[in-house]
């Protein structure tokens, strides 16, 4: 085995794991109780902190509905539309039609994953054989 | 058998069943990765090590491409790390689930968090029929990890590089699986507009920003626009 390759794999693995674990570390730090707030809080400070907590939870809940779509858009659009570092024009790209067909079947089958994916894959194979 | 054991078994079964449709492209992509890595000069043990310790599909493809092109150690490390930045968003989105686990479990299962596992957890959580708990996340993550490692080794051993266009088909399968899952999350017009907008931005950024930074720029814009969208709805609710 090539030692340089092994070392590279391990270091890249550590870098990737750091990216995965960083939000956990940051969220844990934010959960630590503050040592400076030992005195009994006044009514006004309690109510204002409750309001800010509620506001934060609504915001984060809303954000959680949008962020996955952001991540999925990165995983879907560039691989479908960019070929060899340039935009593959939709009219000449059968993968676009196959993806649209898969989306339609997915919606028609009331969000069943397998029929949608199979329909898209079959459509792509047929169009590539046909053309 | 206690109720707790029964619940755990049910969650484990659900975890494996929910990841199954995503396992097909994982298997094909894994085989393709094995074949490409073999052609790039890595041996079976090195391929297995990259699957076990690096374990990030896109990062592994990038690693092999850069390595075979003769890039330096630091270039490869930097670019793989930049590509890995999208995991910040994946973990960040699932914090509410991970924070219910103990510290050890949290840092163990996050090691197995990939695009596919993320898709499985997010789609299951959105449907609200199945509880996404520790056994569920553990079972789906471990299934995906095992399958990926086995398929990369199989790809290295079989003469797959003779099949024309297999890599393109595998990538396309992944894209349409992610598309279908994303469509399940688009529950109103606002989310549909957001999805298409960020999709357009991602294509633009990938075209104008080189090597991995495109994903980072898209996530930055995506989070900003999402905060705007979320803020607007809250304002409306107060009124």
Coordinates of C-alpha atoms in Angstrom, one line a residue:
Chain A
X1 CA 0.0 0.0 0.0
X2 CA 1.2 3.5 -0.8
X3 CA 1.8 5.4 2.5
X4 CA 1.1 8.8 0.9
X5 CA -2.3 7.7 -0.3
X6 CA -3.2 6.2 3.1
X7 CA -2.1 9.4 4.9
X8 CA -4.0 11.5 2.4
X9 CA -7.2 9.4 2.9
X10 CA -6.9 9.7 6.7
X11 CA -6.3 13.5 6.7
X12 CA -9.1 14.1 4.2
X13 CA -11.3 11.9 6.3
X14 CA -10.5 14.0 9.4
X15 CA -11.3 17.2 7.4
X16 CA -14.6 15.8 6.2
X17 CA -15.6 14.6 9.7
X18 CA -14.8 18.1 11.1
X19 CA -17.2 19.6 8.6
X20 CA -19.9 17.1 9.7
X21 CA -19.3 17.5 13.5
X22 CA -18.7 21.3 13.6
X23 CA -22.4 22.2 13.9
X24 CA -22.8 19.7 16.8
X25 CA -19.8 21.3 18.6
X26 CA -21.2 24.8 18.1
X27 CA -24.7 23.9 19.1
X28 CA -23.4 22.2 22.3
X29 CA -21.5 25.4 23.2
X30 CA -24.6 27.5 22.7
X31 CA -26.5 25.2 25.1
X32 CA -24.1 25.6 28.0
X33 CA -25.7 27.6 30.8
X34 CA -24.1 30.9 31.5
X35 CA -22.4 31.4 34.9
X36 CA -23.1 35.1 35.0
X37 CA -26.9 34.8 35.3
X38 CA -27.2 33.2 38.8
X39 CA -29.3 36.0 40.3
X40 CA -33.1 35.6 40.1
X41 CA -34.3 37.3 37.0
X42 CA -36.9 40.0 37.1
X43 CA -40.4 39.5 35.5
X44 CA -39.6 41.7 32.6
X45 CA -36.4 39.9 31.8
X46 CA -38.2 36.5 32.0
X47 CA -40.9 37.6 29.6
X48 CA -38.5 39.2 27.2
X49 CA -36.3 36.1 27.2
X50 CA -39.3 33.9 26.6
X51 CA -40.3 36.1 23.7
X52 CA -36.8 36.0 22.1
X53 CA -36.8 32.2 22.6
X54 CA -40.1 31.8 20.9
X55 CA -39.1 34.1 18.1
X56 CA -35.9 32.0 17.6
X57 CA -37.8 28.7 17.6
X58 CA -40.2 30.0 15.0
X59 CA -37.4 31.2 12.8
X60 CA -35.4 28.0 13.1
X61 CA -38.4 25.9 12.4
X62 CA -39.1 27.9 9.3
X63 CA -35.5 27.8 8.2
X64 CA -35.5 24.0 8.7
X65 CA -38.1 23.8 6.0
X66 CA -36.1 25.8 3.5
X67 CA -32.5 24.6 4.1
X68 CA -33.0 21.0 2.9
X69 CA -34.4 22.4 -0.4
X70 CA -31.2 24.5 -0.7
X71 CA -29.1 21.4 -0.2
X72 CA -31.2 19.4 -2.6
X73 CA -31.0 22.1 -5.3
X74 CA -27.1 21.7 -5.2
X75 CA -27.5 18.0 -5.6
X76 CA -30.0 18.2 -8.4
X77 CA -29.5 21.2 -10.7
X78 CA -25.8 21.3 -11.4
X79 CA -25.4 17.6 -12.2
X80 CA -28.4 17.7 -14.6
X81 CA -27.7 21.0 -16.3
X82 CA -23.9 21.2 -16.4
X83 CA -21.9 18.9 -18.6
X84 CA -18.1 19.3 -19.1
X85 CA -18.1 22.6 -17.2
X86 CA -20.6 24.3 -19.4
X87 CA -24.4 24.6 -19.5
X88 CA -26.0 21.8 -21.4
X89 CA -28.9 23.5 -23.3
X90 CA -32.2 22.0 -22.0
X91 CA -33.6 21.3 -25.6
X92 CA -30.8 18.9 -26.4
X93 CA -30.4 17.3 -23.0
X94 CA -32.6 14.2 -22.6
X95 CA -31.9 14.0 -18.9
X96 CA -34.0 17.2 -18.4
X97 CA -37.0 15.5 -20.0
X98 CA -36.4 12.3 -18.1
X99 CA -36.2 14.2 -14.8
X100 CA -39.5 16.1 -15.6
X101 CA -41.1 12.8 -16.5
X102 CA -39.9 11.3 -13.2
X103 CA -41.3 14.3 -11.3
X104 CA -44.7 14.0 -13.0
X105 CA -44.9 10.2 -12.3
X106 CA -43.8 10.9 -8.7
X107 CA -46.6 13.4 -8.2
X108 CA -49.2 11.2 -10.0
X109 CA -48.4 8.2 -7.8
X110 CA -48.8 10.5 -4.7
X111 CA -45.2 10.8 -3.7
X112 CA -44.1 7.2 -4.3
X113 CA -40.3 7.3 -4.8
X114 CA -39.7 4.0 -6.7
X115 CA -42.2 4.5 -9.6
X116 CA -40.9 8.0 -10.2
X117 CA -37.3 7.0 -10.3
X118 CA -37.9 3.9 -12.5
X119 CA -40.0 6.0 -14.9
X120 CA -37.2 8.6 -15.2
X121 CA -34.5 6.0 -15.7
X122 CA -36.6 4.1 -18.3
X123 CA -37.4 7.4 -20.1
X124 CA -33.7 8.3 -20.3
X125 CA -32.8 4.8 -21.7
X126 CA -35.6 5.0 -24.3
X127 CA -34.7 8.5 -25.5
X128 CA -31.0 7.6 -25.7
X129 CA -31.8 4.5 -27.8
X130 CA -34.3 6.4 -29.9
X131 CA -32.0 9.3 -30.7
Chain B
X1 CA -39.8 -9.1 24.9
X2 CA -40.2 -5.6 26.4
X3 CA -42.0 -2.7 24.7
X4 CA -38.7 -0.9 24.5
X5 CA -37.0 -3.7 22.6
X6 CA -40.0 -4.0 20.2
X7 CA -40.0 -0.2 19.5
X8 CA -36.2 -0.4 18.8
X9 CA -36.7 -3.3 16.4
X10 CA -39.5 -1.4 14.6
X11 CA -37.3 1.7 14.3
X12 CA -34.4 -0.3 13.0
X13 CA -36.7 -2.0 10.4
X14 CA -38.1 1.4 9.4
X15 CA -34.6 2.8 9.1
X16 CA -33.5 0.0 6.7
X17 CA -36.8 0.1 4.7
X18 CA -36.7 3.9 4.2
X19 CA -33.1 3.9 2.9
X20 CA -33.8 1.1 0.5
X21 CA -34.9 3.1 -2.6
X22 CA -31.8 5.3 -2.2
X23 CA -29.6 2.2 -2.0
X24 CA -29.9 1.4 -5.7
X25 CA -27.9 4.5 -7.0
X26 CA -25.6 4.1 -4.0
X27 CA -24.7 0.6 -5.1
X28 CA -24.2 1.6 -8.8
X29 CA -22.2 4.7 -7.9
X30 CA -20.1 2.7 -5.5
X31 CA -19.3 0.2 -8.2
X32 CA -18.4 3.0 -10.6
X33 CA -16.2 4.6 -7.9
X34 CA -14.4 1.3 -7.4
X35 CA -13.8 0.9 -11.2
X36 CA -12.6 4.5 -11.6
X37 CA -10.3 4.2 -8.6
X38 CA -8.8 1.0 -9.9
X39 CA -8.2 2.6 -13.3
X40 CA -6.6 5.6 -11.4
X41 CA -4.0 3.3 -9.9
X42 CA -5.4 2.6 -6.4
X43 CA -5.4 -1.0 -5.1
X44 CA -8.5 -2.7 -3.5
X45 CA -7.2 -2.0 0.1
X46 CA -6.8 1.7 -0.6
X47 CA -10.2 1.9 -2.2
X48 CA -11.7 0.1 0.9
X49 CA -9.8 2.5 3.2
X50 CA -11.1 5.5 1.3
X51 CA -14.7 4.2 1.7
X52 CA -14.3 3.4 5.4
X53 CA -12.4 6.5 6.5
X54 CA -13.2 9.3 4.0
X55 CA -16.7 8.1 3.3
X56 CA -18.1 10.9 1.2
X57 CA -19.1 9.9 -2.4
X58 CA -18.4 13.3 -4.1
X59 CA -15.3 13.8 -2.0
X60 CA -14.0 10.4 -2.9
X61 CA -14.5 11.0 -6.6
X62 CA -12.7 14.3 -6.3
X63 CA -9.9 12.7 -4.4
X64 CA -9.3 10.0 -7.0
X65 CA -9.6 12.5 -9.9
X66 CA -7.0 14.9 -8.3
X67 CA -4.7 12.1 -7.2
X68 CA -4.6 10.5 -10.7
X69 CA -4.0 14.0 -12.2
X70 CA -0.9 14.3 -9.9
X71 CA -2.1 17.2 -7.7
X72 CA -0.2 18.0 -4.5
X73 CA -1.2 16.7 -1.0
X74 CA -2.4 20.2 0.2
X75 CA -4.4 20.9 -3.0
X76 CA -6.3 17.6 -2.6
X77 CA -6.8 18.2 1.1
X78 CA -8.1 21.7 0.6
X79 CA -10.5 20.9 -2.2
X80 CA -11.9 17.8 -0.5
X81 CA -12.4 20.0 2.7
X82 CA -14.1 22.7 0.6
X83 CA -16.4 20.2 -1.0
X84 CA -17.2 18.8 2.5
X85 CA -18.5 22.2 3.6
X86 CA -21.9 21.3 2.4
X87 CA -22.0 18.9 5.4
X88 CA -22.3 21.9 7.6
X89 CA -25.7 22.5 6.2
X90 CA -26.7 18.8 6.4
X91 CA -25.7 18.5 10.1
X92 CA -27.2 21.9 10.8
X93 CA -30.5 20.9 9.4
X94 CA -30.7 17.7 11.5
X95 CA -29.5 19.3 14.8
X96 CA -32.9 18.9 16.4
X97 CA -32.7 15.2 15.9
X98 CA -29.0 14.7 16.8
X99 CA -29.3 16.8 19.9
X100 CA -31.7 14.3 21.4
X101 CA -29.0 11.6 21.3
X102 CA -26.3 11.1 23.9
X103 CA -22.9 12.7 23.1
X104 CA -21.2 9.5 22.0
X105 CA -24.1 8.5 19.6
X106 CA -24.3 12.0 18.3
X107 CA -20.6 12.1 17.2
X108 CA -20.8 8.5 15.9
X109 CA -23.9 8.8 13.7
X110 CA -22.8 12.2 12.3
X111 CA -19.7 10.4 10.8
X112 CA -22.2 8.4 8.6
X113 CA -24.1 11.5 7.5
X114 CA -24.1 11.6 3.7
X115 CA -26.4 13.2 1.1
X116 CA -28.3 9.9 0.9
X117 CA -28.8 9.5 4.6
X118 CA -29.8 13.1 4.9
X119 CA -32.4 12.6 2.1
X120 CA -33.8 9.5 3.9
X121 CA -34.1 11.3 7.3
X122 CA -35.5 14.5 5.9
X123 CA -38.1 12.8 3.8
X124 CA -39.2 10.5 6.6
X125 CA -39.4 13.4 9.1
X126 CA -41.5 15.4 6.6
X127 CA -44.1 12.6 6.2
X128 CA -44.5 12.5 10.0
X129 CA -45.7 8.9 9.9
X130 CA -42.6 7.2 11.2
X131 CA -40.6 8.4 14.3
X132 CA -37.0 9.4 13.4
X133 CA -35.2 8.3 16.5
X134 CA -31.7 6.9 17.4
X135 CA -32.3 3.3 16.1
X136 CA -33.8 4.7 12.9
X137 CA -30.8 7.0 12.2
X138 CA -28.3 4.3 13.2
X139 CA -29.9 1.6 11.1
X140 CA -30.2 3.7 7.9
X141 CA -26.7 5.2 8.3
X142 CA -25.0 1.9 8.9
X143 CA -26.9 0.2 6.0
X144 CA -25.8 2.9 3.6
X145 CA -22.2 2.8 5.0
X146 CA -21.9 -1.0 4.6
X147 CA -23.5 -1.0 1.1
X148 CA -21.2 1.8 -0.1
X149 CA -18.0 0.1 1.2
X150 CA -19.0 -3.3 -0.2
X151 CA -20.0 -1.8 -3.6
X152 CA -16.7 0.1 -4.0
X153 CA -14.8 -3.1 -3.4
X154 CA -17.0 -5.0 -5.9
X155 CA -16.5 -2.3 -8.4
X156 CA -12.7 -2.6 -8.0
X157 CA -12.9 -6.3 -8.5
X158 CA -15.3 -6.5 -11.5
X159 CA -14.4 -5.3 -15.0
X160 CA -17.0 -2.4 -14.9
X161 CA -15.0 0.1 -16.9
X162 CA -16.1 -1.8 -20.0
X163 CA -19.7 -0.8 -19.6
X164 CA -20.2 2.4 -21.6
X165 CA -21.8 5.4 -19.8
X166 CA -22.4 3.6 -16.5
X167 CA -21.1 6.6 -14.5
X168 CA -23.5 9.0 -16.2
X169 CA -26.5 6.7 -15.5
X170 CA -25.5 6.4 -11.8
X171 CA -25.3 10.2 -11.5
X172 CA -28.6 10.6 -13.2
X173 CA -30.3 8.1 -10.9
X174 CA -29.0 10.0 -7.9
X175 CA -30.2 13.3 -9.3
X176 CA -33.8 12.1 -9.9
X177 CA -34.0 10.4 -6.5
X178 CA -33.0 13.7 -4.9
X179 CA -35.5 15.5 -7.2
X180 CA -38.4 13.3 -6.1
X181 CA -37.5 13.7 -2.4
X182 CA -37.2 17.5 -2.8
X183 CA -40.6 17.6 -4.5
X184 CA -42.1 15.9 -1.5
X185 CA -40.8 18.8 0.6
X186 CA -42.2 21.5 -1.7
X187 CA -45.6 21.9 0.0
X188 CA -46.5 25.4 -1.2
X189 CA -45.7 27.9 -4.0
X190 CA -43.3 29.9 -1.9
X191 CA -41.1 26.8 -1.4
X192 CA -41.4 25.9 -5.1
X193 CA -40.2 29.4 -6.0
X194 CA -37.4 29.2 -3.5
X195 CA -36.3 25.7 -4.8
X196 CA -36.2 26.9 -8.4
X197 CA -34.4 30.2 -7.5
X198 CA -31.7 28.5 -5.5
X199 CA -31.4 25.8 -8.2
X200 CA -30.7 28.6 -10.7
X201 CA -28.2 30.2 -8.4
X202 CA -26.4 26.9 -7.9
X203 CA -26.0 26.4 -11.6
X204 CA -24.7 29.9 -12.0
X205 CA -22.3 29.6 -9.1
X206 CA -21.0 26.2 -10.4
X207 CA -20.3 27.8 -13.8
X208 CA -18.5 30.9 -12.6
X209 CA -16.9 29.8 -9.3
X210 CA -14.3 27.0 -9.7
X211 CA -13.7 23.8 -7.6
X212 CA -16.1 23.3 -4.8
X213 CA -16.7 27.0 -3.9
X214 CA -19.9 26.9 -5.9
X215 CA -21.7 24.8 -3.3
X216 CA -20.5 27.1 -0.5
X217 CA -21.7 30.2 -2.3
X218 CA -25.1 28.5 -3.0
X219 CA -25.5 27.5 0.6
X220 CA -24.7 31.1 1.7
X221 CA -27.3 32.6 -0.6
X222 CA -29.8 29.8 0.2
X223 CA -29.6 30.4 3.9
X224 CA -29.9 34.2 3.4
X225 CA -32.9 33.9 1.2
X226 CA -34.5 31.2 3.5
X227 CA -34.1 33.6 6.4
X228 CA -35.8 36.3 4.4
X229 CA -38.7 34.0 3.5
X230 CA -39.0 32.7 7.1
X231 CA -38.9 36.3 8.5
X232 CA -41.6 37.4 6.1
X233 CA -44.1 34.7 7.1
X234 CA -43.5 35.5 10.8
X235 CA -44.2 39.2 10.2
X236 CA -47.4 38.2 8.4
X237 CA -48.4 36.0 11.3
X238 CA -47.9 38.8 13.8
X239 CA -50.1 41.2 11.8

